[in-house]
Short mmCIF file of C-alpha atoms in Angstrom, two decimals:
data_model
loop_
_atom_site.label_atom_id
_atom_site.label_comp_id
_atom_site.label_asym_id
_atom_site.label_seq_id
_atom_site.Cartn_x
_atom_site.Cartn_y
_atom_site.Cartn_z
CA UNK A 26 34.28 -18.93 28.89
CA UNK A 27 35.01 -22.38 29.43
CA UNK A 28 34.34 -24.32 33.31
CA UNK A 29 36.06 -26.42 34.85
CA UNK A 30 32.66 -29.10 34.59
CA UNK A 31 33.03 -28.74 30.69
CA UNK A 32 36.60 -29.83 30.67
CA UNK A 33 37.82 -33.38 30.77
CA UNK A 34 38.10 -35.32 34.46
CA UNK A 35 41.25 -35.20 35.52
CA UNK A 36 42.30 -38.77 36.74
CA UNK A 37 44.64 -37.60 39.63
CA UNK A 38 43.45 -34.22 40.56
CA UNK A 39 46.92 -33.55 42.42
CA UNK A 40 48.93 -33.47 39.38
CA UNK A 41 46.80 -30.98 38.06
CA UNK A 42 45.52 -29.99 34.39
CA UNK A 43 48.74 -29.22 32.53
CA UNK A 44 50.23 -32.15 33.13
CA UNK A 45 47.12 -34.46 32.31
CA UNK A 46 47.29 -32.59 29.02
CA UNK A 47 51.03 -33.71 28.19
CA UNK A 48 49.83 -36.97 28.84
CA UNK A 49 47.58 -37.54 26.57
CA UNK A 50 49.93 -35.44 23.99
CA UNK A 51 52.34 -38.22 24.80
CA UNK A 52 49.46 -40.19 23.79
CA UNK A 53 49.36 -39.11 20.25
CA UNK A 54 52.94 -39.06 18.94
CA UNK A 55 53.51 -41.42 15.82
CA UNK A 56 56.28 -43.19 16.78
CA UNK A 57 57.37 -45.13 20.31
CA UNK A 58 60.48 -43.53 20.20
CA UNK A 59 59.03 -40.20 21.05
CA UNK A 60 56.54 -40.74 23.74
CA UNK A 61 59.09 -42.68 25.17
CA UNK A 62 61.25 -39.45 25.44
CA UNK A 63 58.53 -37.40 26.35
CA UNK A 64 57.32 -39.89 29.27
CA UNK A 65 60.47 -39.62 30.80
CA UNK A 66 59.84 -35.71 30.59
CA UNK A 67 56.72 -35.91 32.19
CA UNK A 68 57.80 -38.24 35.19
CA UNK A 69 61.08 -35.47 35.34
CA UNK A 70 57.88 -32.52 35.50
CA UNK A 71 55.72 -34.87 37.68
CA UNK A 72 58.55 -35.07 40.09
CA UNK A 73 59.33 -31.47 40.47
CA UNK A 74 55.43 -30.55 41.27
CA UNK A 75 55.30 -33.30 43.85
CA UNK A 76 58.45 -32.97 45.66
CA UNK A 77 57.04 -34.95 48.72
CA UNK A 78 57.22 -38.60 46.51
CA UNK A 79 60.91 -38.14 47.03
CA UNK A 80 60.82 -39.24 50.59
CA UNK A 81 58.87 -42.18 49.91
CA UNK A 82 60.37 -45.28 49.06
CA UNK A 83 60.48 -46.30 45.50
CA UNK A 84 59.18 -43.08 44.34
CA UNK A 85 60.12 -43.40 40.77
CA UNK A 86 58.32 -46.34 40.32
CA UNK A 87 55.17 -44.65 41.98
CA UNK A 88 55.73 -42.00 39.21
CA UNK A 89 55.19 -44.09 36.40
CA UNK A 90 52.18 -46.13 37.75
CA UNK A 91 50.54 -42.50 38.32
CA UNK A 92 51.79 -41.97 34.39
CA UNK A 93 50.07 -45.11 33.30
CA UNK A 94 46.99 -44.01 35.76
CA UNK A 95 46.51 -40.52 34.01
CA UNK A 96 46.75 -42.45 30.57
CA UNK A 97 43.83 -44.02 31.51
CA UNK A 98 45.92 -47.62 31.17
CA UNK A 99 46.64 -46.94 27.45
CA UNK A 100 49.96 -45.76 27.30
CA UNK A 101 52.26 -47.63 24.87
CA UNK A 102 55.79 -46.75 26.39
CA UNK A 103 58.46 -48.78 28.06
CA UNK A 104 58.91 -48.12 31.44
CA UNK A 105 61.31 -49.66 33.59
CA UNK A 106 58.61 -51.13 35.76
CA UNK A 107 55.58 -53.25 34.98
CA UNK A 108 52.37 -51.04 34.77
CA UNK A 109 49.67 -51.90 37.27
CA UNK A 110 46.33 -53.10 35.76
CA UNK A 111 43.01 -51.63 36.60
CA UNK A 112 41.94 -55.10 38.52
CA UNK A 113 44.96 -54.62 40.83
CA UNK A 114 44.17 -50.91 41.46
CA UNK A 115 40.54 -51.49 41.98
CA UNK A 116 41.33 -54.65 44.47
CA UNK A 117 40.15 -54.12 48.16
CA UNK A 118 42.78 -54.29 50.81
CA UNK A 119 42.15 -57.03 53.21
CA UNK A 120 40.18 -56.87 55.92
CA UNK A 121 42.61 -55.90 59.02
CA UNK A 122 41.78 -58.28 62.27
CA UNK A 123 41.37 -56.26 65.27
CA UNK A 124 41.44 -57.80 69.22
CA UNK A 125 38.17 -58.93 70.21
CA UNK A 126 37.34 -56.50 72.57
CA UNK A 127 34.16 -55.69 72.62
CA UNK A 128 31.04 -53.87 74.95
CA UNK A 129 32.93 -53.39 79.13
CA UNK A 130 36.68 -54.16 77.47
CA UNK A 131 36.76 -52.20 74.50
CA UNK A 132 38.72 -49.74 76.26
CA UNK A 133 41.56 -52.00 77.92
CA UNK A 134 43.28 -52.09 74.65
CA UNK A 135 45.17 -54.80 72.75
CA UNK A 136 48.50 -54.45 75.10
CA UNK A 137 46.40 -55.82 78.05
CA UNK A 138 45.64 -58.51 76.00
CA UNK A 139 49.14 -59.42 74.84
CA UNK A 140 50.16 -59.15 78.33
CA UNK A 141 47.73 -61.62 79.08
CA UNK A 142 49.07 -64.32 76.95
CA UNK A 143 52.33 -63.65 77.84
CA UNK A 144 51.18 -64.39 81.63
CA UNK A 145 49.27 -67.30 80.88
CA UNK A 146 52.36 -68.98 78.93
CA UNK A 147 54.77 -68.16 81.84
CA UNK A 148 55.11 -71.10 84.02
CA UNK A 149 53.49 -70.75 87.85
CA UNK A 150 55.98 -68.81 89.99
CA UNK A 151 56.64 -65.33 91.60
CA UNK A 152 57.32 -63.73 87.93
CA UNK A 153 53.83 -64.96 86.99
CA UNK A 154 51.92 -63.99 89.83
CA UNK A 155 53.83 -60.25 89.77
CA UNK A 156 53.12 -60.10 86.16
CA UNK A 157 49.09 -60.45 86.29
CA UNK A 158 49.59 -58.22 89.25
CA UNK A 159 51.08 -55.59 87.24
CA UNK A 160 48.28 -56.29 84.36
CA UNK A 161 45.01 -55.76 87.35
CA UNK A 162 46.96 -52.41 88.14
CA UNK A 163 46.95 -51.44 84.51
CA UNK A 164 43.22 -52.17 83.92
CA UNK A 165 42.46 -50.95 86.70
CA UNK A 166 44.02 -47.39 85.48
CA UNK A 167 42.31 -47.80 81.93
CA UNK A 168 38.73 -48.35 83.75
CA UNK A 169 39.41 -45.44 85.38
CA UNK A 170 40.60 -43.10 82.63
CA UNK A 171 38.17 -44.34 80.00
CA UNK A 172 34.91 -44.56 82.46
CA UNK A 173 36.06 -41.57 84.85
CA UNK A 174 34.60 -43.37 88.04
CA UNK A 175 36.45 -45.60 90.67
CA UNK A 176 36.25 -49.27 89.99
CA UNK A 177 36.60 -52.04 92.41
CA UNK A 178 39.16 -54.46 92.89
CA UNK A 179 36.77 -57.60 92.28
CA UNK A 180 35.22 -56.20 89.12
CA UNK A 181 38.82 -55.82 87.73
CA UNK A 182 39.48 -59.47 88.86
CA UNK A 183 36.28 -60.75 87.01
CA UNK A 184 37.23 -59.13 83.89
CA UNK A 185 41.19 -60.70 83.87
CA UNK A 186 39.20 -63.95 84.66
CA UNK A 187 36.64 -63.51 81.49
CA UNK A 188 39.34 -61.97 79.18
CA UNK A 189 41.80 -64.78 80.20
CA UNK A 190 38.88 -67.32 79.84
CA UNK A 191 39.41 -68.36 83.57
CA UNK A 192 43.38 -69.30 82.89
CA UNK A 193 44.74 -66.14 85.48
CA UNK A 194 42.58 -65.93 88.52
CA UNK A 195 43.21 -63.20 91.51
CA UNK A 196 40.11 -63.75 92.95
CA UNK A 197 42.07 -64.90 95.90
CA UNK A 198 43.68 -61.54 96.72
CA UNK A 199 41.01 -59.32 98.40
CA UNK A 200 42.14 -56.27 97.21
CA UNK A 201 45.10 -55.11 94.53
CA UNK A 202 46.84 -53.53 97.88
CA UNK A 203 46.98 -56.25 98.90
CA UNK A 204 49.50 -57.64 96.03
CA UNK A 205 53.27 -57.69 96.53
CA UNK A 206 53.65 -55.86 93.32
CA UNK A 207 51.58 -52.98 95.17
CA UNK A 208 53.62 -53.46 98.16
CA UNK A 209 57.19 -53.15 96.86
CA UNK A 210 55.88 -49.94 94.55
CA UNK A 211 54.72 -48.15 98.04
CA UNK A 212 57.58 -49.26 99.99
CA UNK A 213 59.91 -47.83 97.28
CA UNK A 214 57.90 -44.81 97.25
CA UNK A 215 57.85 -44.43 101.10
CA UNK A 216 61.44 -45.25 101.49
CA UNK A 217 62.02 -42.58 98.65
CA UNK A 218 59.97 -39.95 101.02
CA UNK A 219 61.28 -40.98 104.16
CA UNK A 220 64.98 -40.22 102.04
CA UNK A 221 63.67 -36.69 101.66
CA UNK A 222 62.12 -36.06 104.77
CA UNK A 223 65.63 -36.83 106.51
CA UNK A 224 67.31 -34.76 103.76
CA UNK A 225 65.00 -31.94 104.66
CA UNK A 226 65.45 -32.28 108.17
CA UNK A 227 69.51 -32.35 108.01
CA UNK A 228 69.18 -29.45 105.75
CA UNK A 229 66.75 -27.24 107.83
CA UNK A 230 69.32 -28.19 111.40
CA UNK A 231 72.27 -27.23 108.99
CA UNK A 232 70.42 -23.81 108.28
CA UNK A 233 69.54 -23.29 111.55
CA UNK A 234 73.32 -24.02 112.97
CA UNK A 235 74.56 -21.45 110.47
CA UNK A 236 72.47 -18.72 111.74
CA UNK A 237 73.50 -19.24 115.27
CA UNK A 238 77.20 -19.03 114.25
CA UNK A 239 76.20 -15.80 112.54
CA UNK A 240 74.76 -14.29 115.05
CA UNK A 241 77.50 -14.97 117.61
CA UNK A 242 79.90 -13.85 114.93
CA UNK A 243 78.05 -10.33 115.04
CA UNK A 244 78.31 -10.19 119.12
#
């Protein structure tokens, strides 16, 4: 009985044994003419067992760099694309930059700091000043989610201040309800509830009017 250990590595696992064995078939046919034929056979076969590579872009292409991949890179056929070479498969992707946030503002994310830049480059005005408004309230949610304990106003105004490197400063505000962002959200909201107390109020008088014409009805 033969294992699986004893056999040959298969260089792409996913396309299984069979397939890695027409390769390397392909491999050993005289003439040019007839691997190329049976290359284009195998990227047909290769196709039909992965299905999935038809949704990605350029899948054919993928195809025959996984051809030339379980050849080993010693395929002599011509394919309509330029085989990759084992230096460009083996290359490292680069390194990707993330935002510096690091140790108490890890968890503000890199949309506070965009934000931030986008504040700082807006001249001074009531845009700017309701803009780092809105970015406090924001950071002050995101302390609260990610640390799950109530943070003060002035430890949210020293971190804008370090993560802006001192260019947006609300350190004269005592408090964030004290901003007219804060303001104009809680008078919306309490205009909004006065709206449906009245509503409720109309509605219950309403009710109560109908039942009275009921009950004189019934008399």
């Amino acid at each position: 009985m033969e294992y699986n250990t004893q056999k040959t590595q298969l260089n792409m696992p996913e396309y299984g044994r069979i397939i890695q064995q027409l390769v390397e078939r392909c491999k050993e046919l005289p003439s040019k003419e007839e691997r190329n034929e049976m290359a284009m056979a195998i990227i047909d076969f290769m196709g039909q067992r992965n299905p999935q590579l038809r949704d990605e872009e350029n899948y054919k292409h993928k195809l025959w760099d996984h051809l030339y991949i379980l050849a080993n890179h010693d395929l002599d056929v011509d394919s309509p694309y330029p085989f990759p070479t084992k230096e460009q498969l083996e290359e490292k992707p680069k390194r990707m930059e993330y935002p510096k946030l690091q140790g108490d503002f890890k968890f503000y994310g890199k949309s506070i700091l965009q934000l931030i830049e986008k504040a700082i480059e807006l001249e001074a005005g009531d845009e700017k000043e309701a803009l780092i408004e809105v970015i406090a309230n924001n950071m002050k949610k995101s302390y609260n989610v990610y640390n799950k304990e109530h943070v003060t106003d002035d430890v949210i105004f020293r971190h804008l201040k370090e993560l802006s490197e001192n260019r947006l400063d609300l350190t004269g505000i005592e408090s964030l309800e004290k901003s007219k962002i804060y303001y104009n959200t809680n008078n919306r909201g309490n205009n909004s509830n006065n709206s449906n107390r009245n509503s409720n109020n109309k509605n219950q008088t309403n009710k109560r009017r109908h039942n009275n014409n009921n009950h004189k009805n019934r008399k």
